[in-house]
C-alpha positions as YAML, in Angstrom:
chain: A
units: angstrom
residues:
- id: 1
  name: MET
  ca: [0.00, -0.04, 0.10]
- id: 2
  name: VAL
  ca: [1.11, 3.47, -0.87]
- id: 3
  name: HIS
  ca: [-0.13, 6.37, 1.16]
- id: 4
  name: ARG
  ca: [-0.53, 9.78, -0.41]
- id: 5
  name: LEU
  ca: [0.00, 12.74, 1.95]
- id: 6
  name: THR
  ca: [-0.36, 16.36, 1.66]
- id: 7
  name: ARG
  ca: [2.54, 18.28, 3.04]
- id: 8
  name: GLU
  ca: [0.30, 19.33, 5.96]
- id: 9
  name: GLN
  ca: [-0.26, 15.67, 6.77]
- id: 10
  name: ALA
  ca: [3.33, 14.91, 6.58]
- id: 11
  name: ARG
  ca: [4.29, 17.74, 8.84]
- id: 12
  name: ARG
  ca: [1.66, 16.56, 11.45]
- id: 13
  name: VAL
  ca: [2.82, 13.06, 11.29]
- id: 14
  name: ALA
  ca: [6.34, 14.21, 11.84]
- id: 15
  name: LEU
  ca: [5.42, 16.62, 14.87]
- id: 16
  name: HIS
  ca: [3.25, 13.73, 16.39]
- id: 17
  name: GLY
  ca: [6.16, 11.45, 16.35]
- id: 18
  name: GLN
  ca: [8.21, 14.10, 18.02]
- id: 19
  name: LEU
  ca: [5.75, 14.79, 20.75]
- id: 20
  name: LEU
  ca: [5.28, 18.37, 19.51]
- id: 21
  name: THR
  ca: [1.46, 18.58, 19.84]
- id: 22
  name: ALA
  ca: [-0.80, 19.97, 22.52]
- id: 23
  name: ASP
  ca: [-0.91, 16.65, 24.20]
- id: 24
  name: ARG
  ca: [2.27, 16.73, 26.23]
- id: 25
  name: PRO
  ca: [4.16, 13.56, 27.57]
- id: 26
  name: ALA
  ca: [4.03, 12.65, 31.15]
- id: 27
  name: GLY
  ca: [7.62, 12.44, 32.09]
- id: 28
  name: ILE
  ca: [11.38, 12.61, 31.19]
- id: 29
  name: VAL
  ca: [11.82, 8.81, 30.73]
- id: 30
  name: GLU
  ca: [8.61, 8.48, 28.66]
- id: 31
  name: THR
  ca: [9.76, 11.44, 26.56]
- id: 32
  name: ILE
  ca: [13.25, 10.07, 25.93]
- id: 33
  name: ASP
  ca: [11.73, 6.68, 25.23]
- id: 34
  name: ALA
  ca: [9.45, 7.98, 22.75]
- id: 35
  name: LEU
  ca: [12.10, 10.46, 21.03]
- id: 36
  name: THR
  ca: [14.66, 7.34, 21.09]
- id: 37
  name: VAL
  ca: [17.59, 9.79, 21.28]
- id: 38
  name: VAL
  ca: [18.13, 13.37, 23.01]
- id: 39
  name: ASN
  ca: [21.27, 15.24, 21.79]
- id: 40
  name: ILE
  ca: [23.64, 16.09, 24.54]
- id: 41
  name: GLU
  ca: [25.33, 18.97, 22.87]
- id: 42
  name: PRO
  ca: [26.33, 21.03, 25.94]
- id: 43
  name: THR
  ca: [26.48, 24.59, 24.34]
- id: 44
  name: ALA
  ca: [24.36, 26.61, 26.73]
- id: 45
  name: ALA
  ca: [23.94, 29.92, 25.07]
- id: 46
  name: VAL
  ca: [20.33, 29.56, 26.22]
- id: 47
  name: ALA
  ca: [20.52, 26.21, 27.90]
- id: 48
  name: PRO
  ca: [22.05, 22.75, 27.02]
- id: 49
  name: SER
  ca: [20.40, 21.12, 24.09]
- id: 50
  name: ALA
  ca: [19.15, 18.05, 26.17]
- id: 51
  name: ASP
  ca: [17.54, 20.57, 28.55]
- id: 52
  name: LEU
  ca: [15.77, 22.61, 25.68]
- id: 53
  name: ILE
  ca: [14.70, 19.35, 23.95]
- id: 54
  name: LEU
  ca: [12.95, 18.14, 27.14]
- id: 55
  name: TRP
  ca: [11.65, 21.45, 28.07]
- id: 56
  name: SER
  ca: [10.12, 21.93, 24.71]
- id: 57
  name: ARG
  ca: [8.13, 18.80, 25.13]
- id: 58
  name: LEU
  ca: [7.44, 18.58, 28.95]
- id: 59
  name: GLY
  ca: [7.03, 22.37, 29.72]
- id: 60
  name: TRP
  ca: [7.62, 23.99, 33.05]
- id: 61
  name: PRO
  ca: [7.54, 20.63, 34.97]
- id: 62
  name: TYR
  ca: [10.70, 19.70, 33.46]
- id: 63
  name: GLN
  ca: [13.96, 20.53, 35.68]
- id: 64
  name: PRO
  ca: [17.50, 19.67, 34.78]
- id: 65
  name: PRO
  ca: [18.28, 18.15, 38.14]
- id: 66
  name: ASP
  ca: [15.63, 15.41, 37.42]
- id: 67
  name: LEU
  ca: [17.49, 14.35, 34.26]
- id: 68
  name: VAL
  ca: [20.70, 14.30, 36.33]
- id: 69
  name: ARG
  ca: [19.15, 12.05, 38.88]
- id: 70
  name: LEU
  ca: [17.54, 9.70, 36.29]
- id: 71
  name: PHE
  ca: [21.07, 9.40, 34.57]
- id: 72
  name: GLU
  ca: [23.35, 9.25, 37.54]
- id: 73
  name: GLU
  ca: [21.41, 7.63, 40.25]
- id: 74
  name: ASP
  ca: [18.39, 5.91, 38.90]
- id: 75
  name: ARG
  ca: [20.24, 4.61, 35.78]
- id: 76
  name: ALA
  ca: [16.93, 4.78, 33.71]
- id: 77
  name: VAL
  ca: [18.84, 6.80, 31.00]
- id: 78
  name: PHE
  ca: [22.28, 6.25, 29.68]
- id: 79
  name: ASP
  ca: [24.61, 8.30, 27.39]
- id: 80
  name: TRP
  ca: [25.92, 6.57, 24.19]
- id: 81
  name: GLY
  ca: [27.13, 8.27, 20.90]
- id: 82
  name: GLY
  ca: [26.37, 11.81, 22.13]
- id: 83
  name: PHE
  ca: [22.82, 11.01, 22.91]
- id: 84
  name: TYR
  ca: [20.88, 10.39, 25.99]
- id: 85
  name: ARG
  ca: [18.76, 7.07, 25.61]
- id: 86
  name: ALA
  ca: [16.16, 5.22, 27.67]
- id: 87
  name: MET
  ca: [18.07, 2.40, 29.40]
- id: 88
  name: THR
  ca: [15.48, -0.04, 28.08]
- id: 89
  name: ASP
  ca: [17.17, 0.53, 24.62]
- id: 90
  name: LEU
  ca: [20.46, -0.75, 25.74]
- id: 91
  name: ALA
  ca: [19.89, -4.15, 24.35]
- id: 92
  name: LEU
  ca: [19.26, -2.54, 20.98]
- id: 93
  name: LEU
  ca: [22.68, -1.06, 21.14]
- id: 94
  name: ILE
  ca: [24.83, -3.95, 22.32]
- id: 95
  name: PRO
  ca: [25.23, -5.64, 18.88]
- id: 96
  name: GLU
  ca: [26.40, -2.35, 17.48]
- id: 97
  name: MET
  ca: [28.92, -1.93, 20.38]
- id: 98
  name: ARG
  ca: [30.18, -5.32, 19.49]
- id: 99
  name: ARG
  ca: [31.03, -4.11, 15.98]
- id: 100
  name: ARG
  ca: [32.89, -1.06, 17.23]
- id: 101
  name: PRO
  ca: [35.29, 0.31, 16.44]
- id: 102
  name: GLU
  ca: [34.38, 0.36, 12.81]
- id: 103
  name: SER
  ca: [37.40, 2.00, 11.23]
- id: 104
  name: ALA
  ca: [40.50, 0.00, 10.43]
- id: 105
  name: GLN
  ca: [42.60, 2.76, 11.98]
- id: 106
  name: ALA
  ca: [40.91, 2.59, 15.33]
- id: 107
  name: ARG
  ca: [41.00, -1.26, 15.35]
- id: 108
  name: GLU
  ca: [44.78, -1.19, 14.71]
- id: 109
  name: TRP
  ca: [45.35, 1.57, 17.36]
- id: 110
  name: LEU
  ca: [43.46, -0.48, 19.96]
- id: 111
  name: ALA
  ca: [45.34, -3.65, 19.09]
- id: 112
  name: ALA
  ca: [48.71, -1.70, 19.36]
- id: 113
  name: ASN
  ca: [47.59, -0.33, 22.73]
- id: 114
  name: GLU
  ca: [46.29, -3.46, 24.38]
- id: 115
  name: VAL
  ca: [48.64, -3.00, 27.41]
- id: 116
  name: PHE
  ca: [47.21, 0.62, 27.78]
- id: 117
  name: ARG
  ca: [43.55, -0.55, 27.45]
- id: 118
  name: ARG
  ca: [44.13, -3.32, 30.31]
- id: 119
  name: GLU
  ca: [45.90, -0.71, 32.49]
- id: 120
  name: VAL
  ca: [42.93, 1.82, 31.87]
- id: 121
  name: LEU
  ca: [40.39, -0.88, 32.78]
- id: 122
  name: ALA
  ca: [42.34, -1.88, 35.84]
- id: 123
  name: ARG
  ca: [42.54, 1.71, 36.98]
- id: 124
  name: LEU
  ca: [38.76, 2.34, 36.59]
- id: 125
  name: ARG
  ca: [38.12, -0.91, 38.49]
- id: 126
  name: ALA
  ca: [40.29, 0.33, 41.33]
- id: 127
  name: GLU
  ca: [39.51, 4.05, 41.44]
- id: 128
  name: GLY
  ca: [36.65, 4.72, 39.07]
- id: 129
  name: PRO
  ca: [34.55, 6.77, 38.13]
- id: 130
  name: LEU
  ca: [37.45, 9.00, 36.56]
- id: 131
  name: ARG
  ca: [37.66, 11.97, 34.15]
- id: 132
  name: ALA
  ca: [39.90, 11.43, 31.00]
- id: 133
  name: ALA
  ca: [42.38, 13.93, 32.67]
- id: 134
  name: GLU
  ca: [42.77, 11.75, 35.59]
- id: 135
  name: VAL
  ca: [43.86, 8.59, 33.48]
- id: 136
  name: PRO
  ca: [47.61, 8.78, 32.79]
- id: 137
  name: ASP
  ca: [48.64, 8.56, 29.17]
- id: 138
  name: ALA
  ca: [50.47, 5.32, 28.94]
- id: 139
  name: ALA
  ca: [49.84, 4.60, 25.18]
- id: 140
  name: GLN
  ca: [52.21, 2.45, 23.35]
- id: 141
  name: VAL
  ca: [51.37, 4.05, 20.18]
- id: 142
  name: SER
  ca: [49.96, 7.64, 19.88]
- id: 143
  name: TRP
  ca: [46.67, 8.49, 18.37]
- id: 144
  name: ARG
  ca: [47.26, 10.49, 15.15]
- id: 145
  name: SER
  ca: [44.67, 12.78, 13.78]
- id: 146
  name: SER
  ca: [44.47, 16.11, 11.98]
- id: 147
  name: GLY
  ca: [41.86, 17.26, 14.46]
- id: 148
  name: TRP
  ca: [41.53, 17.98, 18.13]
- id: 149
  name: THR
  ca: [41.86, 14.41, 19.19]
- id: 150
  name: ASN
  ca: [45.63, 14.09, 17.89]
- id: 151
  name: ASN
  ca: [47.57, 12.78, 20.72]
- id: 152
  name: ARG
  ca: [44.83, 12.79, 23.31]
- id: 153
  name: ASN
  ca: [45.30, 9.26, 24.00]
- id: 154
  name: SER
  ca: [43.57, 8.73, 27.34]
- id: 155
  name: MET
  ca: [40.48, 10.44, 25.98]
- id: 156
  name: GLN
  ca: [40.54, 8.60, 22.71]
- id: 157
  name: LEU
  ca: [40.89, 5.29, 24.45]
- id: 158
  name: LEU
  ca: [37.99, 5.96, 26.80]
- id: 159
  name: GLU
  ca: [35.82, 7.16, 23.92]
- id: 160
  name: MET
  ca: [36.52, 3.87, 22.02]
- id: 161
  name: LEU
  ca: [35.89, 1.74, 25.04]
- id: 162
  name: VAL
  ca: [32.53, 3.53, 25.59]
- id: 163
  name: LEU
  ca: [31.42, 2.68, 22.00]
- id: 164
  name: CYS
  ca: [32.66, -0.84, 22.50]
- id: 165
  name: GLY
  ca: [30.60, -1.13, 25.59]
- id: 166
  name: ASP
  ca: [33.43, -1.87, 27.96]
- id: 167
  name: VAL
  ca: [33.25, 1.45, 29.67]
- id: 168
  name: ALA
  ca: [30.29, 3.77, 30.12]
- id: 169
  name: VAL
  ca: [29.79, 7.56, 31.02]
- id: 170
  name: SER
  ca: [28.86, 7.45, 34.67]
- id: 171
  name: SER
  ca: [28.19, 11.25, 35.19]
- id: 172
  name: ARG
  ca: [28.50, 14.73, 33.61]
- id: 173
  name: ASP
  ca: [29.11, 18.03, 35.18]
- id: 174
  name: ALA
  ca: [30.57, 21.45, 34.22]
- id: 175
  name: GLY
  ca: [33.97, 19.76, 34.23]
- id: 176
  name: GLY
  ca: [32.90, 17.10, 31.66]
- id: 177
  name: ARG
  ca: [32.35, 13.36, 31.74]
- id: 178
  name: ARG
  ca: [33.34, 10.77, 34.20]
- id: 179
  name: PHE
  ca: [33.80, 7.24, 33.01]
- id: 180
  name: ASP
  ca: [33.40, 3.91, 34.81]
- id: 181
  name: LEU
  ca: [33.37, 0.35, 34.00]
- id: 182
  name: ALA
  ca: [30.16, -0.43, 32.07]
- id: 183
  name: GLU
  ca: [29.09, -3.23, 34.48]
- id: 184
  name: ARG
  ca: [28.71, -0.54, 37.18]
- id: 185
  name: VAL
  ca: [26.50, 1.57, 34.97]
- id: 186
  name: TYR
  ca: [24.69, -0.73, 32.84]
- id: 187
  name: PRO
  ca: [22.20, -3.41, 34.06]
- id: 188
  name: ALA
  ca: [23.30, -7.07, 34.10]
- id: 189
  name: ASP
  ca: [19.96, -8.49, 32.93]
- id: 190
  name: VAL
  ca: [19.94, -7.28, 29.27]
- id: 191
  name: ALA
  ca: [18.28, -9.37, 26.64]
- id: 192
  name: HIS
  ca: [20.41, -10.79, 24.00]
- id: 193
  name: LEU
  ca: [19.54, -9.83, 20.54]
- id: 194
  name: THR
  ca: [21.08, -10.73, 17.27]
- id: 195
  name: ALA
  ca: [22.22, -7.77, 15.12]
- id: 196
  name: GLU
  ca: [19.32, -8.32, 12.71]
- id: 197
  name: GLU
  ca: [16.64, -8.29, 15.54]
- id: 198
  name: ALA
  ca: [18.27, -5.23, 17.11]
- id: 199
  name: GLY
  ca: [18.63, -3.34, 13.94]
- id: 200
  name: ARG
  ca: [15.01, -3.86, 13.00]
- id: 201
  name: GLU
  ca: [13.61, -2.90, 16.29]
- id: 202
  name: ARG
  ca: [15.87, 0.30, 16.28]
- id: 203
  name: ALA
  ca: [14.53, 1.25, 12.90]
- id: 204
  name: GLU
  ca: [11.04, 0.68, 14.01]
- id: 205
  name: ARG
  ca: [11.42, 2.76, 16.93]
- id: 206
  name: ARG
  ca: [13.22, 5.42, 14.85]
- id: 207
  name: LEU
  ca: [10.44, 5.57, 12.31]
- id: 208
  name: ALA
  ca: [7.82, 5.83, 15.24]
- id: 209
  name: SER
  ca: [9.89, 8.75, 16.52]
- id: 210
  name: LEU
  ca: [10.18, 10.42, 13.22]
- id: 211
  name: GLY
  ca: [6.83, 9.62, 11.90]
- id: 212
  name: ILE
  ca: [7.98, 9.85, 8.30]
- id: 213
  name: ALA
  ca: [11.47, 9.19, 6.85]
- id: 214
  name: ARG
  ca: [13.36, 7.96, 3.98]
- id: 215
  name: ALA
  ca: [14.49, 4.47, 3.35]
- id: 216
  name: LYS
  ca: [18.02, 5.69, 2.73]
- id: 217
  name: GLY
  ca: [19.69, 8.84, 4.03]
- id: 218
  name: VAL
  ca: [23.02, 10.40, 4.47]
- id: 219
  name: ALA
  ca: [25.07, 8.11, 6.79]
- id: 220
  name: GLN
  ca: [25.31, 9.32, 10.42]
- id: 221
  name: PRO
  ca: [28.07, 8.25, 13.05]
- id: 222
  name: PHE
  ca: [25.74, 6.97, 15.83]
- id: 223
  name: GLU
  ca: [22.05, 7.40, 15.09]
- id: 224
  name: PRO
  ca: [20.83, 7.01, 11.51]
- id: 225
  name: ILE
  ca: [18.07, 9.21, 9.93]
- id: 226
  name: ASP
  ca: [16.72, 6.53, 7.61]
- id: 227
  name: VAL
  ca: [14.70, 3.48, 8.15]
- id: 228
  name: GLY
  ca: [15.21, 1.06, 5.48]
- id: 229
  name: GLU
  ca: [12.03, -1.03, 4.58]
- id: 230
  name: ILE
  ca: [10.27, -0.46, 7.96]
- id: 231
  name: GLY
  ca: [6.88, 1.04, 7.85]
- id: 232
  name: GLU
  ca: [4.76, 1.67, 4.59]
- id: 233
  name: GLU
  ca: [5.54, 3.65, 1.34]
- id: 234
  name: ALA
  ca: [4.29, 7.11, 1.05]
- id: 235
  name: LEU
  ca: [4.26, 9.88, -1.41]
- id: 236
  name: VAL
  ca: [4.09, 13.51, -0.43]
- id: 237
  name: ASP
  ca: [2.60, 16.19, -2.57]
- id: 238
  name: GLY
  ca: [5.25, 18.45, -4.23]
- id: 239
  name: VAL
  ca: [8.17, 16.46, -2.91]
- id: 240
  name: ASP
  ca: [10.09, 14.01, -5.07]
- id: 241
  name: GLY
  ca: [10.68, 10.47, -4.06]
- id: 242
  name: VAL
  ca: [9.20, 7.77, -1.84]
- id: 243
  name: TRP
  ca: [8.94, 8.09, 1.97]
- id: 244
  name: ARG
  ca: [8.35, 5.55, 4.62]
- id: 245
  name: VAL
  ca: [5.56, 6.26, 6.99]
- id: 246
  name: ASP
  ca: [4.44, 4.96, 10.36]
- id: 247
  name: PRO
  ca: [0.84, 3.84, 9.66]
- id: 248
  name: GLY
  ca: [-0.18, 4.35, 13.35]
- id: 249
  name: ALA
  ca: [0.97, 7.99, 13.09]
- id: 250
  name: LEU
  ca: [-1.35, 8.64, 10.13]
- id: 251
  name: VAL
  ca: [-4.36, 8.38, 12.54]
- id: 252
  name: ALA
  ca: [-3.01, 10.30, 15.24]
- id: 253
  name: ALA
  ca: [-2.07, 13.07, 12.90]
- id: 254
  name: ASP
  ca: [-5.67, 13.47, 11.87]
- id: 255
  name: GLU
  ca: [-6.34, 14.45, 15.48]
- id: 256
  name: PHE
  ca: [-3.42, 17.01, 15.66]
- id: 257
  name: VAL
  ca: [-3.92, 19.95, 18.12]
- id: 258
  name: ALA
  ca: [-1.27, 22.57, 17.47]
- id: 259
  name: ARG
  ca: [0.90, 24.47, 19.83]
- id: 260
  name: THR
  ca: [3.92, 27.02, 19.80]
- id: 261
  name: ALA
  ca: [7.33, 25.71, 20.66]
- id: 262
  name: LEU
  ca: [10.89, 26.99, 20.76]
- id: 263
  name: LEU
  ca: [13.33, 24.21, 19.78]
- id: 264
  name: SER
  ca: [17.02, 23.26, 20.12]
- id: 265
  name: PRO
  ca: [19.16, 23.78, 17.07]
- id: 266
  name: PHE
  ca: [20.03, 20.04, 17.73]
- id: 267
  name: ASP
  ca: [16.46, 18.89, 17.89]
- id: 268
  name: ARG
  ca: [15.70, 15.88, 15.83]
- id: 269
  name: VAL
  ca: [12.90, 17.58, 14.08]
- id: 270
  name: VAL
  ca: [15.37, 20.07, 12.47]
- id: 271
  name: PHE
  ca: [18.43, 17.77, 12.46]
- id: 272
  name: ASP
  ca: [17.77, 16.53, 9.00]
- id: 273
  name: ARG
  ca: [18.01, 19.72, 6.89]
- id: 274
  name: ARG
  ca: [16.85, 18.17, 3.68]
- id: 275
  name: ARG
  ca: [13.85, 16.63, 5.26]
- id: 276
  name: LEU
  ca: [13.18, 19.92, 7.04]
- id: 277
  name: GLU
  ca: [13.05, 21.92, 3.75]
- id: 278
  name: GLU
  ca: [11.12, 19.29, 1.69]
- id: 279
  name: ILE
  ca: [8.30, 18.63, 4.31]
- id: 280
  name: PHE
  ca: [8.33, 21.97, 6.24]
- id: 281
  name: GLY
  ca: [9.63, 24.41, 3.53]
- id: 282
  name: TYR
  ca: [11.91, 25.72, 6.42]
- id: 283
  name: GLU
  ca: [15.44, 26.91, 5.74]
- id: 284
  name: TYR
  ca: [17.60, 26.53, 8.93]
- id: 285
  name: LEU
  ca: [21.35, 26.53, 9.64]
- id: 286
  name: LEU
  ca: [23.13, 26.54, 13.02]
- id: 287
  name: GLU
  ca: [25.59, 29.59, 12.78]
- id: 288
  name: MET
  ca: [27.59, 29.25, 15.97]
- id: 289
  name: TYR
  ca: [30.52, 28.04, 13.89]
- id: 290
  name: LYS
  ca: [30.31, 31.04, 11.57]
- id: 291
  name: PRO
  ca: [31.96, 34.43, 12.16]
- id: 292
  name: ALA
  ca: [29.64, 36.91, 13.66]
- id: 293
  name: ALA
  ca: [29.42, 39.12, 10.66]
- id: 294
  name: LYS
  ca: [28.28, 36.28, 8.43]
- id: 295
  name: ARG
  ca: [25.37, 35.11, 10.63]
- id: 296
  name: ARG
  ca: [21.86, 35.72, 9.40]
- id: 297
  name: TRP
  ca: [19.87, 34.62, 12.46]
- id: 298
  name: GLY
  ca: [22.38, 34.53, 15.40]
- id: 299
  name: TYR
  ca: [24.86, 32.37, 17.19]
- id: 300
  name: PHE
  ca: [22.35, 29.93, 18.70]
- id: 301
  name: ALA
  ca: [18.99, 30.79, 16.96]
- id: 302
  name: LEU
  ca: [16.12, 28.68, 18.15]
- id: 303
  name: PRO
  ca: [13.73, 27.46, 15.58]
- id: 304
  name: ILE
  ca: [10.21, 28.66, 16.28]
- id: 305
  name: LEU
  ca: [7.32, 26.24, 15.61]
- id: 306
  name: HIS
  ca: [3.89, 27.37, 15.47]
- id: 307
  name: GLY
  ca: [1.21, 24.80, 14.77]
- id: 308
  name: ASP
  ca: [2.50, 22.63, 12.00]
- id: 309
  name: ARG
  ca: [4.93, 25.31, 10.46]
- id: 310
  name: PHE
  ca: [8.19, 26.67, 11.37]
- id: 311
  name: VAL
  ca: [7.77, 30.52, 11.32]
- id: 312
  name: GLY
  ca: [10.99, 32.01, 12.37]
- id: 313
  name: LYS
  ca: [14.16, 31.99, 14.45]
- id: 314
  name: LEU
  ca: [14.63, 33.33, 18.07]
- id: 315
  name: ASP
  ca: [18.06, 35.02, 18.55]
- id: 316
  name: ALA
  ca: [18.50, 35.03, 22.18]
- id: 317
  name: LYS
  ca: [21.13, 34.43, 24.97]
- id: 318
  name: ALA
  ca: [20.74, 33.62, 28.61]
- id: 319
  name: ASP
  ca: [22.82, 36.11, 30.59]
- id: 320
  name: ARG
  ca: [22.61, 34.43, 33.94]
- id: 321
  name: ARG
  ca: [24.95, 36.85, 35.80]
- id: 322
  name: ALA
  ca: [22.61, 39.63, 34.92]
- id: 323
  name: GLY
  ca: [19.50, 37.58, 35.45]
- id: 324
  name: VAL
  ca: [18.13, 38.07, 32.10]
- id: 325
  name: LEU
  ca: [17.24, 36.45, 28.72]
- id: 326
  name: ARG
  ca: [18.42, 38.85, 26.15]
- id: 327
  name: VAL
  ca: [16.41, 38.66, 23.10]
- id: 328
  name: HIS
  ca: [18.55, 40.12, 20.28]
- id: 329
  name: ALA
  ca: [16.01, 39.47, 17.45]
- id: 330
  name: VAL
  ca: [12.88, 37.39, 16.53]
- id: 331
  name: HIS
  ca: [13.42, 36.66, 12.89]
- id: 332
  name: GLU
  ca: [9.98, 36.31, 11.11]
- id: 333
  name: ASP
  ca: [10.34, 34.07, 7.96]
- id: 334
  name: GLU
  ca: [7.03, 35.69, 7.00]
- id: 335
  name: PRO
  ca: [5.40, 38.58, 8.88]
- id: 336
  name: PHE
  ca: [3.72, 37.27, 12.05]
- id: 337
  name: THR
  ca: [0.05, 37.74, 12.51]
- id: 338
  name: ASP
  ca: [-1.03, 39.16, 15.93]
- id: 339
  name: GLU
  ca: [-1.95, 35.55, 16.92]
- id: 340
  name: VAL
  ca: [1.34, 34.27, 16.10]
- id: 341
  name: ARG
  ca: [3.21, 36.99, 17.78]
- id: 342
  name: GLU
  ca: [1.28, 36.69, 20.90]
- id: 343
  name: SER
  ca: [1.85, 33.02, 20.99]
- id: 344
  name: VAL
  ca: [5.67, 33.37, 20.27]
- id: 345
  name: ASP
  ca: [6.02, 36.11, 22.86]
- id: 346
  name: ALA
  ca: [4.24, 33.85, 25.49]
- id: 347
  name: GLN
  ca: [6.81, 31.16, 24.78]
- id: 348
  name: VAL
  ca: [9.76, 33.39, 25.17]
- id: 349
  name: GLU
  ca: [8.21, 34.43, 28.50]
- id: 350
  name: ASP
  ca: [7.88, 30.84, 29.43]
- id: 351
  name: LEU
  ca: [11.43, 30.07, 28.43]
- id: 352
  name: ALA
  ca: [12.71, 32.95, 30.61]
- id: 353
  name: ARG
  ca: [10.64, 31.86, 33.69]
- id: 354
  name: TRP
  ca: [11.83, 28.38, 33.29]
- id: 355
  name: LEU
  ca: [15.40, 29.60, 33.37]
- id: 356
  name: GLY
  ca: [14.69, 31.84, 36.21]
- id: 357
  name: LEU
  ca: [15.43, 35.02, 34.18]
- id: 358
  name: GLU
  ca: [13.60, 38.11, 33.03]
- id: 359
  name: VAL
  ca: [13.22, 38.91, 29.32]
- id: 360
  name: VAL
  ca: [15.04, 41.91, 27.92]
- id: 361
  name: GLY
  ca: [15.06, 43.01, 24.26]
- id: 362
  name: PRO
  ca: [12.56, 43.64, 21.39]
- id: 363
  name: GLY
  ca: [9.05, 43.53, 22.58]
- id: 364
  name: ALA
  ca: [9.89, 43.08, 26.19]
...
């Protein structure tokens, strides 16, 4: 069966999967479970990405210390590949962990540093959890890279061991990550799945969270954006090519109740820029890596969602020392109606209250 969708239907399917309707989720773990991944990018121009993603779904009840507790104490959430994930998904990641590292360079480097690896695991067993800076560099062969990881042997080894599943991220704070043996962080009673079983279930969960996706997409290092043959075929009016859609989401999308939301630049709804333009007709680029003079929307501009459309970008910065959320600009993709402007202003005020700040800037 091939479904034929309008762009409006496709947008609503996508937003329903990402919990961006008026029907808000009940709690943090439920939200992470439904989204499957929550980006951990720590840049806090407004707030760290994970906090923005969860606040945009849960609203004012969400508080960052609750996520910390679920991650560090309750172990209901874990950190792998730069994302928070529900611990119930660990079994789906283990087959991939067993394949790591994937590159020949990394495998050869690990093999050449087998003594170093054993020493680090022994140190974690005796002293962990530890930061990378607390692990002496005893590499037999130094890691070579043209990037920032060059010669950062302790960090590189710990990163690889996390990906392999031998080590896990135990906690995070302003000083960075602490690492410990995986057996102290992950539960022991994890289901054993084949790579095929795990891959299929991950793809099914991914499609449920995205609502609509391509069968094939640009390769991503830790969490794909495509779903293979999962779901059913769909065509979207005015968009080339075939999509895969979660049939259950089609029914839910018919009951779509809209709201306004301010999203993290690392939100999964906007992460796939091509999909974003094809379905939503929305142009977005994170400009924090651009020189200030070349930015159109700002260092950490937040995409603005209103109903089932993206309508602009919020250029704001949290000045915690001054106790204010500085709104530099609200960029309107098209001139806002009074109703849109009131809804966006209300969201900015809600964001500021959640951060414990006062709004200053245009319209404040």
